[in-house]
Amino acid sequence: MSVEGEHVEDPTQQEEQASAEVRERVRDSFERQGLMAHLGARVTRIGPGRVHIELPYRPEVTQQHGYFHAGATSALADSAGGYAALTLFPEHAEVLTVEYKINLLAPAVGSRIEAIGTVLKSGRTLTVCRLEVFAVQDDGERKLVANGQQTLIRVDRPEA
């Protein structure tokens, strides 16, 4: 398998899984996101401080040249980082993106894209995440097509 980009992600690497409760909380929240459902994205891995989200190729998520649209790429990265942060917070907490910066490194061409959010620093109020998006071919070849950084704020869930 060949990999292009500065960060080499080994998809066969065993990652620690988050607890069943955290995985359920992330999946429940993700299912309430209208944009992710509209795009056809799905969460594929949930670990402590790390979440993977994939989006299959469809014409509806591309731009005029047939590449994955930067908006879809960015939205996937934003959600992956947000959920990575959420895995480290208590049940009553939620997160909101304060800012993120994304660099589009290459056209996103593949059978799917995979966004990986990884917590770099989790604080009581602010959390910083690394964002990476890979274009993945059917044969498993991966290419880093976007990377970035995100700052999130922890907020308490309103009481019902």
Short mmCIF file of C-alpha atoms in Angstrom, two decimals:
data_model
loop_
_atom_site.label_atom_id
_atom_site.label_comp_id
_atom_site.label_asym_id
_atom_site.label_seq_id
_atom_site.Cartn_x
_atom_site.Cartn_y
_atom_site.Cartn_z
CA MET A 1 0.00 0.00 0.00
CA SER A 2 1.44 3.38 -0.92
CA VAL A 3 0.77 6.48 1.12
CA GLU A 4 1.44 10.09 0.16
CA GLY A 5 1.62 12.94 2.63
CA GLU A 6 3.53 13.83 5.72
CA HIS A 7 1.53 11.80 8.22
CA VAL A 8 1.37 8.09 7.52
CA GLU A 9 -1.75 6.49 8.92
CA ASP A 10 -1.67 2.69 9.15
CA PRO A 11 -5.28 1.49 8.79
CA THR A 12 -4.32 -1.93 10.19
CA GLN A 13 -3.04 -0.39 13.42
CA GLN A 14 -5.13 -1.44 16.42
CA GLU A 15 -6.54 1.61 18.13
CA GLU A 16 -7.95 1.71 21.60
CA GLN A 17 -11.73 1.91 21.60
CA ALA A 18 -13.69 4.35 23.70
CA SER A 19 -16.04 2.89 26.31
CA ALA A 20 -19.41 1.59 25.15
CA GLU A 21 -21.12 4.59 26.79
CA VAL A 22 -18.90 7.10 24.98
CA ARG A 23 -19.33 5.31 21.65
CA GLU A 24 -23.12 5.37 22.09
CA ARG A 25 -23.10 9.08 23.02
CA VAL A 26 -21.00 9.95 19.95
CA ARG A 27 -23.13 7.84 17.61
CA ASP A 28 -26.39 9.26 19.03
CA SER A 29 -25.11 12.82 18.57
CA PHE A 30 -23.79 12.08 15.08
CA GLU A 31 -27.18 10.68 14.02
CA ARG A 32 -28.77 14.03 14.96
CA GLN A 33 -26.50 15.95 12.55
CA GLY A 34 -28.56 16.77 9.49
CA LEU A 35 -25.56 17.75 7.37
CA MET A 36 -23.65 14.52 7.97
CA ALA A 37 -26.78 12.51 7.13
CA HIS A 38 -27.36 14.62 4.02
CA LEU A 39 -23.79 14.06 2.86
CA GLY A 40 -23.95 10.30 3.57
CA ALA A 41 -21.11 10.30 6.12
CA ARG A 42 -20.63 7.65 8.80
CA VAL A 43 -18.51 7.28 11.91
CA THR A 44 -16.12 4.34 11.51
CA ARG A 45 -13.89 4.51 14.62
CA ILE A 46 -14.30 6.02 18.07
CA GLY A 47 -11.34 5.99 20.43
CA PRO A 48 -10.39 8.18 23.37
CA GLY A 49 -9.49 11.51 21.77
CA ARG A 50 -9.72 10.16 18.21
CA VAL A 51 -12.61 9.76 15.77
CA HIS A 52 -12.74 8.67 12.11
CA ILE A 53 -15.56 9.65 9.76
CA GLU A 54 -15.88 8.41 6.17
CA LEU A 55 -17.75 9.77 3.20
CA PRO A 56 -18.26 7.60 0.09
CA TYR A 57 -17.82 9.13 -3.35
CA ARG A 58 -21.06 10.32 -4.94
CA PRO A 59 -21.56 13.01 -7.58
CA GLU A 60 -23.60 15.01 -5.05
CA VAL A 61 -20.50 15.65 -2.86
CA THR A 62 -18.17 16.75 -5.68
CA GLN A 63 -17.23 19.99 -7.34
CA GLN A 64 -17.15 20.74 -11.07
CA HIS A 65 -13.99 18.70 -11.76
CA GLY A 66 -15.29 15.57 -10.04
CA TYR A 67 -13.14 15.92 -6.90
CA PHE A 68 -14.69 15.81 -3.44
CA HIS A 69 -15.88 19.35 -2.73
CA ALA A 70 -13.82 21.36 -0.22
CA GLY A 71 -17.02 22.05 1.72
CA ALA A 72 -17.66 18.33 2.21
CA THR A 73 -13.99 17.74 3.06
CA SER A 74 -14.00 20.57 5.60
CA ALA A 75 -17.32 19.59 7.17
CA LEU A 76 -16.09 16.02 7.66
CA ALA A 77 -12.86 17.25 9.29
CA ASP A 78 -14.77 19.64 11.58
CA SER A 79 -17.09 16.87 12.77
CA ALA A 80 -14.25 14.38 13.30
CA GLY A 81 -12.41 16.86 15.52
CA GLY A 82 -15.54 17.77 17.45
CA TYR A 83 -16.36 14.17 18.21
CA ALA A 84 -12.76 13.39 19.12
CA ALA A 85 -13.00 16.13 21.76
CA LEU A 86 -16.38 14.88 22.95
CA THR A 87 -14.92 11.44 23.72
CA LEU A 88 -12.87 13.00 26.53
CA PHE A 89 -15.68 14.97 28.19
CA PRO A 90 -18.23 13.87 30.79
CA GLU A 91 -21.76 12.88 29.78
CA HIS A 92 -23.31 16.30 30.52
CA ALA A 93 -20.84 18.17 28.26
CA GLU A 94 -21.09 19.12 24.60
CA VAL A 95 -18.63 20.85 22.27
CA LEU A 96 -18.88 23.66 19.76
CA THR A 97 -16.27 24.66 17.21
CA VAL A 98 -14.71 28.04 17.97
CA GLU A 99 -12.46 28.07 14.91
CA TYR A 100 -10.69 25.79 12.49
CA LYS A 101 -8.12 26.17 9.79
CA ILE A 102 -7.89 23.69 6.98
CA ASN A 103 -5.24 23.36 4.29
CA LEU A 104 -6.35 21.63 1.10
CA LEU A 105 -3.17 19.87 0.03
CA ALA A 106 -4.29 17.96 -3.08
CA PRO A 107 -7.44 17.20 -5.04
CA ALA A 108 -9.53 14.67 -3.11
CA VAL A 109 -9.87 11.80 -5.56
CA GLY A 110 -10.91 8.35 -4.40
CA SER A 111 -13.72 5.97 -3.64
CA ARG A 112 -14.13 7.72 -0.28
CA ILE A 113 -12.55 10.28 2.00
CA GLU A 114 -11.73 9.64 5.63
CA ALA A 115 -11.44 12.44 8.17
CA ILE A 116 -9.52 11.79 11.39
CA GLY A 117 -9.83 14.11 14.35
CA THR A 118 -7.20 13.74 17.08
CA VAL A 119 -7.14 15.68 20.33
CA LEU A 120 -3.82 17.44 20.86
CA LYS A 121 -4.77 19.20 24.12
CA SER A 122 -7.96 18.75 26.09
CA GLY A 123 -8.70 21.46 28.62
CA ARG A 124 -11.53 22.35 30.96
CA THR A 125 -12.83 24.96 28.54
CA LEU A 126 -10.90 24.79 25.25
CA THR A 127 -9.68 21.76 23.33
CA VAL A 128 -7.34 21.74 20.33
CA CYS A 129 -7.50 19.00 17.69
CA ARG A 130 -5.47 17.98 14.66
CA LEU A 131 -7.58 17.38 11.56
CA GLU A 132 -6.54 15.11 8.70
CA VAL A 133 -8.45 14.04 5.61
CA PHE A 134 -7.32 11.19 3.39
CA ALA A 135 -8.58 10.21 -0.05
CA VAL A 136 -8.84 6.41 -0.10
CA GLN A 137 -8.87 4.23 -3.20
CA ASP A 138 -10.63 0.85 -3.48
CA ASP A 139 -7.26 -0.91 -3.24
CA GLY A 140 -6.52 0.81 0.09
CA GLU A 141 -4.11 3.43 -1.25
CA ARG A 142 -4.36 6.55 0.90
CA LYS A 143 -3.32 10.12 0.20
CA LEU A 144 -3.38 13.01 2.64
CA VAL A 145 -5.52 15.66 0.91
CA ALA A 146 -6.22 18.08 3.78
CA ASN A 147 -4.94 18.88 7.23
CA GLY A 148 -5.75 21.47 9.81
CA GLN A 149 -6.22 22.47 13.39
CA GLN A 150 -9.36 23.17 15.36
CA THR A 151 -10.28 24.83 18.64
CA LEU A 152 -13.45 23.75 20.41
CA ILE A 153 -15.23 25.03 23.50
CA ARG A 154 -16.82 22.77 26.05
CA VAL A 155 -20.38 23.72 26.99
CA ASP A 156 -22.76 22.08 29.43
CA ARG A 157 -25.79 20.44 27.88
CA PRO A 158 -28.94 22.39 28.77
CA GLU A 159 -31.05 20.58 31.33
CA ALA A 160 -34.32 19.27 29.94
#
